[in-house]
Coordinates of C-alpha atoms in Angstrom, one line a residue:
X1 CA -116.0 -179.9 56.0
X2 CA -116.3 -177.8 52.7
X3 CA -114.0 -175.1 52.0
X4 CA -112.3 -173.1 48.6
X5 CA -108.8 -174.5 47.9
X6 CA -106.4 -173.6 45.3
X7 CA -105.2 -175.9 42.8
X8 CA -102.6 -173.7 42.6
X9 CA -101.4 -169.9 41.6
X10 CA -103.0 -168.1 38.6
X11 CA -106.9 -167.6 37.5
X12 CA -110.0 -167.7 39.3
X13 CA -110.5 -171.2 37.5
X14 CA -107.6 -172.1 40.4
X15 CA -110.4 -172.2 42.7
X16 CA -112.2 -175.2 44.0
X17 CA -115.2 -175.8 46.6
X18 CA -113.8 -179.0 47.8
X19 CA -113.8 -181.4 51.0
X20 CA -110.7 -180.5 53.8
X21 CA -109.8 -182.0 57.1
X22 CA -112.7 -181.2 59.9
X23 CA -111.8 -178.1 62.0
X24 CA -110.1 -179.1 65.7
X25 CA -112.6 -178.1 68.9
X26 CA -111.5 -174.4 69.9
X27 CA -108.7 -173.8 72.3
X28 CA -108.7 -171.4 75.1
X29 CA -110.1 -167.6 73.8
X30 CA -111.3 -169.1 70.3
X31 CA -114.6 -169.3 68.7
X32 CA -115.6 -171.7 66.2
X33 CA -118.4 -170.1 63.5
X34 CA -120.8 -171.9 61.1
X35 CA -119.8 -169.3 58.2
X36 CA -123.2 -168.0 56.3
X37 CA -121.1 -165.5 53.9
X38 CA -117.4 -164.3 53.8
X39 CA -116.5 -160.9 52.4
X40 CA -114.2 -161.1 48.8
X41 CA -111.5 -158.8 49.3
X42 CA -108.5 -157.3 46.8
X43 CA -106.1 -159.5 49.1
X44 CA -108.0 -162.1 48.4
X45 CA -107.4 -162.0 44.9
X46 CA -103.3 -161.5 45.6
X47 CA -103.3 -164.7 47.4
X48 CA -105.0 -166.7 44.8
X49 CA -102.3 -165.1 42.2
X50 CA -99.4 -166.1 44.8
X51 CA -98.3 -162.2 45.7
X52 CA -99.9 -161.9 49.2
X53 CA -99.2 -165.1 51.5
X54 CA -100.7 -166.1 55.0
X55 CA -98.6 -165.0 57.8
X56 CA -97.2 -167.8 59.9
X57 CA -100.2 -169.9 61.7
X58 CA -102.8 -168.3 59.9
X59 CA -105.1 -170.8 57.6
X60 CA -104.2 -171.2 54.2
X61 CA -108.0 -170.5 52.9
X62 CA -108.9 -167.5 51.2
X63 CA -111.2 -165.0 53.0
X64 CA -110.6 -162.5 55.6
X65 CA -113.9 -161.4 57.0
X66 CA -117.2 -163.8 57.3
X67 CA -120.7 -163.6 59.0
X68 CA -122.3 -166.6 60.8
X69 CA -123.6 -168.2 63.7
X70 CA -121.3 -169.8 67.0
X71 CA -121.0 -173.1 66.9
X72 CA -118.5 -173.8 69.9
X73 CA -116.4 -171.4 72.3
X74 CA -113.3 -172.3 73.7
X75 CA -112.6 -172.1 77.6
X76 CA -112.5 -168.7 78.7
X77 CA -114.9 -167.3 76.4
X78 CA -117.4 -165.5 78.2
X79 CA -119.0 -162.8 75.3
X80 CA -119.8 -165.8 73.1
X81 CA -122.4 -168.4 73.1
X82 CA -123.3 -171.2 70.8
X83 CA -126.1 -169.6 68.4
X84 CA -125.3 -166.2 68.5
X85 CA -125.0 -164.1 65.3
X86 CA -121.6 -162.9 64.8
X87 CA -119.1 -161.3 62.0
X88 CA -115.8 -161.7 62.4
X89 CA -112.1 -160.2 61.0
X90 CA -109.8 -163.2 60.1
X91 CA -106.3 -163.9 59.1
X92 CA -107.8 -166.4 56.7
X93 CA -110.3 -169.3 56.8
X94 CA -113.2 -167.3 55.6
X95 CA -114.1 -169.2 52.6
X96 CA -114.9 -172.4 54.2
X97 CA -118.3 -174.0 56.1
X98 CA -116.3 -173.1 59.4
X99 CA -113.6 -171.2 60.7
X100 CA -111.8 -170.4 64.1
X101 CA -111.0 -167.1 65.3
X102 CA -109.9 -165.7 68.0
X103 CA -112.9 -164.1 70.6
X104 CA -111.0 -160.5 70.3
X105 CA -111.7 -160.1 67.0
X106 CA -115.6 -161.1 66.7
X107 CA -118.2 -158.9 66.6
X108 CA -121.9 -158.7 66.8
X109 CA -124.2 -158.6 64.0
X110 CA -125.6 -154.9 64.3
X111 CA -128.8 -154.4 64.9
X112 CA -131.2 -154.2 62.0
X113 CA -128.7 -155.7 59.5
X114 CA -128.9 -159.4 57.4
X115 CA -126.6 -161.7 58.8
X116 CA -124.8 -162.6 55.4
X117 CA -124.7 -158.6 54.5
X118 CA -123.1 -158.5 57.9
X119 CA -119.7 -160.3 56.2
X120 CA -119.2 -157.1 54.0
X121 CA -118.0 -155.2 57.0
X122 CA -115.0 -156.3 59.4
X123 CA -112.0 -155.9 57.1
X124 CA -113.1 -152.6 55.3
X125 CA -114.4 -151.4 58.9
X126 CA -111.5 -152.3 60.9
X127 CA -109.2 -150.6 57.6
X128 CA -111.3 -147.5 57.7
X129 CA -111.5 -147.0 61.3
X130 CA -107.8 -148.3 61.9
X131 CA -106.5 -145.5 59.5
X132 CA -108.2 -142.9 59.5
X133 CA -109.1 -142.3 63.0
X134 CA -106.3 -144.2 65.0
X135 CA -103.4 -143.6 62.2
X136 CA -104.1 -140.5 61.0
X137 CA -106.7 -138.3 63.4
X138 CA -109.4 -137.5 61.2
X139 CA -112.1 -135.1 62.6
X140 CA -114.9 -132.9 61.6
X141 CA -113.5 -130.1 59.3
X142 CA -110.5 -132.5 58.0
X143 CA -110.9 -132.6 53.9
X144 CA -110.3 -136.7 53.3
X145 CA -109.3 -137.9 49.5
X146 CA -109.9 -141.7 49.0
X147 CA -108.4 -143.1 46.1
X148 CA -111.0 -145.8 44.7
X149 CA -114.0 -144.2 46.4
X150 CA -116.3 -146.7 44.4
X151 CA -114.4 -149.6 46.2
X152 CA -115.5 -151.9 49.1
X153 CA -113.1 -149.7 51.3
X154 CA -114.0 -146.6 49.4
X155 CA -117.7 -146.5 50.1
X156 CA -117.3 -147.4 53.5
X157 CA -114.7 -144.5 54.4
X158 CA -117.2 -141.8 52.4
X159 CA -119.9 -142.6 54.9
X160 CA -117.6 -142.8 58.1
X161 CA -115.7 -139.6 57.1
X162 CA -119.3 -137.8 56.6
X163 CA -120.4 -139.6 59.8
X164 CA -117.4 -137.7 61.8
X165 CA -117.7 -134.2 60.1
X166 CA -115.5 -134.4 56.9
X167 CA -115.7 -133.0 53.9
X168 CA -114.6 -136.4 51.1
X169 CA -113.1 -135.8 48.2
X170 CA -112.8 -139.2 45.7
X171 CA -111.0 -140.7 42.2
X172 CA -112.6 -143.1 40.4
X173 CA -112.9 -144.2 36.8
X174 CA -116.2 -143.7 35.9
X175 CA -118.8 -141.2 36.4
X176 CA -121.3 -144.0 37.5
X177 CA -118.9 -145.1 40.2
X178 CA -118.5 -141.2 40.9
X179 CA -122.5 -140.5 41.3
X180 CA -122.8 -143.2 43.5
X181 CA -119.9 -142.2 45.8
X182 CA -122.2 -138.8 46.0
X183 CA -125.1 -140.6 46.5
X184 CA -123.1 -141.6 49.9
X185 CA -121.3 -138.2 50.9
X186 CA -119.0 -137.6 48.7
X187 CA -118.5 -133.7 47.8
X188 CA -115.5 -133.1 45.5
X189 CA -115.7 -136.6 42.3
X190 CA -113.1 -136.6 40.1
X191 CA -112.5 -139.0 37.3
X192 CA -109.0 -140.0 37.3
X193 CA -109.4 -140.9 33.4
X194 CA -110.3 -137.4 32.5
X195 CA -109.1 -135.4 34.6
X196 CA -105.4 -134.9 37.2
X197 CA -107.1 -135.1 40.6
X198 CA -103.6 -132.4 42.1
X199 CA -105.2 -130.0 39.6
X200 CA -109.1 -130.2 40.6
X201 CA -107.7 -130.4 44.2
X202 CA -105.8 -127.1 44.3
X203 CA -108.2 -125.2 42.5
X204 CA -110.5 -125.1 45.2
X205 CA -108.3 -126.1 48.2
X206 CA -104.6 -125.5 49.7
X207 CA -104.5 -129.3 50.1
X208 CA -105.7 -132.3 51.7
X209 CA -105.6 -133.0 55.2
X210 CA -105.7 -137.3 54.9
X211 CA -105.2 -139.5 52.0
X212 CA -106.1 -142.9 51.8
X213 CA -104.3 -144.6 49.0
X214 CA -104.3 -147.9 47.3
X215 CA -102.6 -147.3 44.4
X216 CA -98.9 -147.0 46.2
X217 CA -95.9 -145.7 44.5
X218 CA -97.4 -144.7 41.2
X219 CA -99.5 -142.2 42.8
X220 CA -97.0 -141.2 45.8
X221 CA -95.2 -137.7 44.1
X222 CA -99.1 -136.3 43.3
X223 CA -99.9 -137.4 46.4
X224 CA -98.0 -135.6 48.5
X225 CA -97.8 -132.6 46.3
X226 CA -101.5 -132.2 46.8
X227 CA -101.3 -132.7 51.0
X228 CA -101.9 -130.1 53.0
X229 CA -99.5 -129.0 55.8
X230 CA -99.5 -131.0 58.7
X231 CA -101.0 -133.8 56.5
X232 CA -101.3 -137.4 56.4
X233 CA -100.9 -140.2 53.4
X234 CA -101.9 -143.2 54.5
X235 CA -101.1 -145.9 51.9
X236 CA -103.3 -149.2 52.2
X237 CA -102.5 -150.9 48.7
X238 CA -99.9 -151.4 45.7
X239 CA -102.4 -151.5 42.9
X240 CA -99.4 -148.9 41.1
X241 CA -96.2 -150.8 41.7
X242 CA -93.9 -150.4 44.7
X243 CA -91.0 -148.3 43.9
X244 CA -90.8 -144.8 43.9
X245 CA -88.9 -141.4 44.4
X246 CA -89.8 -139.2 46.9
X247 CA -88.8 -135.7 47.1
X248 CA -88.2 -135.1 50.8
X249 CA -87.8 -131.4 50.6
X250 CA -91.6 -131.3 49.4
X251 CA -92.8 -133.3 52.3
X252 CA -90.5 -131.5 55.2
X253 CA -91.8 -128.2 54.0
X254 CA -95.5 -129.2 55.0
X255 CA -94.6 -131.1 58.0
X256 CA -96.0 -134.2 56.3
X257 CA -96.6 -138.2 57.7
X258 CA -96.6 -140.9 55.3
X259 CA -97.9 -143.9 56.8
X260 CA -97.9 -147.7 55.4
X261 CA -99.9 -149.9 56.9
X262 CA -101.5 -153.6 57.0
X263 CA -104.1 -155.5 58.6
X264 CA -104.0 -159.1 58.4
X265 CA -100.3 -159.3 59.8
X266 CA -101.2 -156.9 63.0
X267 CA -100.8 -158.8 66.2
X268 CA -103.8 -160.0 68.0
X269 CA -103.1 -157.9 71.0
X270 CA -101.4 -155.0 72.5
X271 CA -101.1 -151.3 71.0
X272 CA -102.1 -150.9 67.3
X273 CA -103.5 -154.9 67.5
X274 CA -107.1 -156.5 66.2
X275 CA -107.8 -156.8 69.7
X276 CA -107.7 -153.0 69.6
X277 CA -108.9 -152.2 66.4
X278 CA -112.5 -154.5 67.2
X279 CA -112.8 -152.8 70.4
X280 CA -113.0 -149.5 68.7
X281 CA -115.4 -150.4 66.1
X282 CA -117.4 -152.2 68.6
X283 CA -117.7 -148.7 70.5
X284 CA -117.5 -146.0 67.4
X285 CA -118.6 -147.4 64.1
X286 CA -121.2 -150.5 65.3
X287 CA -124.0 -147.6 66.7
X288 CA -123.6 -145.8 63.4
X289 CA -124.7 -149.2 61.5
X290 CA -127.4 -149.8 63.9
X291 CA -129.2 -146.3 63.1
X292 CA -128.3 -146.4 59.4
X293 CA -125.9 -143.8 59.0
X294 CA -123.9 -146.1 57.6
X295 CA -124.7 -148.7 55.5
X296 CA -122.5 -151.8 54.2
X297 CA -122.6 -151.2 50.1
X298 CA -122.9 -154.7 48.5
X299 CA -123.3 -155.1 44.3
X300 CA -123.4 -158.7 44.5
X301 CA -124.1 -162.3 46.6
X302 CA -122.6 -164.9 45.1
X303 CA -122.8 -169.2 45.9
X304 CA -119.2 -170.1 47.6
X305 CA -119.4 -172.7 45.0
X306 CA -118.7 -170.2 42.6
X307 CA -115.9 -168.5 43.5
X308 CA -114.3 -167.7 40.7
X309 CA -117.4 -165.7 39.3
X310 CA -116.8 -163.5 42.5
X311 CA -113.3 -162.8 41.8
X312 CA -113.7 -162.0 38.5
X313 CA -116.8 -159.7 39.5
X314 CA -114.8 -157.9 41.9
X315 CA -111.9 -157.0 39.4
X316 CA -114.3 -155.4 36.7
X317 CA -114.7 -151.9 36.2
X318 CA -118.8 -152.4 37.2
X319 CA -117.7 -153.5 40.5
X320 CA -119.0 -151.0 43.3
X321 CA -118.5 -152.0 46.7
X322 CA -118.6 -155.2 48.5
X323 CA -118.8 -158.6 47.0
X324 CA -119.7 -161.5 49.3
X325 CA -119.9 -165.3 48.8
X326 CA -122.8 -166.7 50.2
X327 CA -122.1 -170.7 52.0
X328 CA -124.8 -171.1 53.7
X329 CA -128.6 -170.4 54.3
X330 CA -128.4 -170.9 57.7

């Protein structure tokens, strides 16, 4: 078996398709999947730098989403069956000719969509769906800012906040980035090079009811002097450093919930788990792909065997969207 390994911390260059040990069979609950394409993710890029390790058990390979077809299912597994198309949200493993999963946390291709497109969807999906509808409540009416709107998360969460009735507000750093996130849903754009996103904010609104953030501490003061009351920050990255000061009085005065969450290190079951998570999108999110109201936004496909071209793709300012790595034609 083929899969990405690191020859060590640092640059893409660290990257290398190489030969690894075969996969075992699949135990009880797990499927084994012929990976067609894996999605390239932000984390992914912390690992290969050394900042953002496996947790324990999980595979050491890169790659926390993938598309592909069943190879094996382990006993118990009664949704699965060899040669079904499937997608999949991984603790790692993704960039690799194969990977195990457990069943829980497979889903179907949806209908209408390219099996390799299909590997842009289960980590930004599950991270959209997770936290703003399970975390933080979102409904129709709510006024949702996403910081990074042109990202793979970003362009997701415009279309699934439109989807449920929100109005979307986003930062970016370019007006290209910002006319495509309109192109999508988004009403309010704001270019977070030109102009202070508070200020655009409360000239038109009292405040935000849900943030999602990636940018951590450097953007936690503005953020929560531009929530609303009753508001939620939900902070999904560090992209600004991780220490900060927090005026208190500010967010007990609108009643405000800051939330910090991650994905890969849930547990596979049980309240808040993957298990969850998948179950939700399954039943919430998968119709909306089927009829097209929303669509996974990929800029670029690019050969597994070129990995490094990926990562370096994804961390440009022309990135917008998804990136996948395409292993296999199958």
């Amino acid at each position: 078996m083929y899969a990405v390994t690191l020859d060590g911390f640092g640059e893409p260059e660290v990257m290398k398709w190489a030969q690894v040990d075969d996969l075992p069979a699949p135990g009880p609950g797990e499927v084994l999947i012929d990976v067609v394409a894996a999605g390239v993710n932000r984390a992914d890029l912390l690992q290969r730098q050394g900042f953002y390790p496996p947790p324990p058990g999980a595979s050491e390979t890169l790659g926390l989403e993938c598309s592909g077809v069943v190879a094996e299912v382990g006993a118990g597994v009664r949704d699965w069956r060899k040669g079904d198309k499937v997608c999949a949200l991984l603790s790692g493993g993704g960039y690799a000719e194969r990977v195990l999963v457990p069943e829980t946390q497979v889903l179907p291709v949806p209908e209408g969509l390219d099996l390799a497109a299909a590997a842009a969807l289960p980590e930004v999906a599950a991270t959209v769906w997770s936290n703003l509808v399970m975390t933080a409540g979102m409904h129709s009416g709510h006024l949702l800012l996403i910081h990074g709107g042109g990202s793979g998360i970003g362009t997701h969460a415009i279309q699934v906040a439109r989807a449920l009735g929100a109005r979307v507000a986003v930062t970016a750093g370019s007006d290209y980035k910002l006319e495509r996130c309109r192109e999508l849903g988004a009403t309010v754009t704001i270019n977070y090079k030109e102009h202070d996103f508070v200020t655009v904010l409360h000239a038109e609104y009292p405040g935000v009811d849900i943030i999602l953030d990636n940018m951590g501490a450097a953007y936690l003061e503005r953020n929560v002097e531009v929530l609303a009351e009753d508001g939620h920050l939900v902070i999904i990255g560090m992209q600004g450093g991780v220490k900060a000061e927090l005026n208190l009085a500010t967010l007990l005065g609108k009643r405000g919930a800051i939330h910090a969450t991650n994905l890969r290190r849930r547990p596979e079951h049980g309240k808040g788990s993957k298990a969850e998570i998948i179950t939700e999108l399954r039943r919430h999110v998968w119709p909306l792909i089927s009829d097209g109201t929303i669509v996974p936004v990929v800029s670029a496909e690019v050969p597994v065997t070129d990995a490094a071209a990926a990562h370096e793709l994804l961390d440009s300012p022309e990135s917008f969207g998804k990136v996948i790595l395409r292993v296999s034609d199958s």
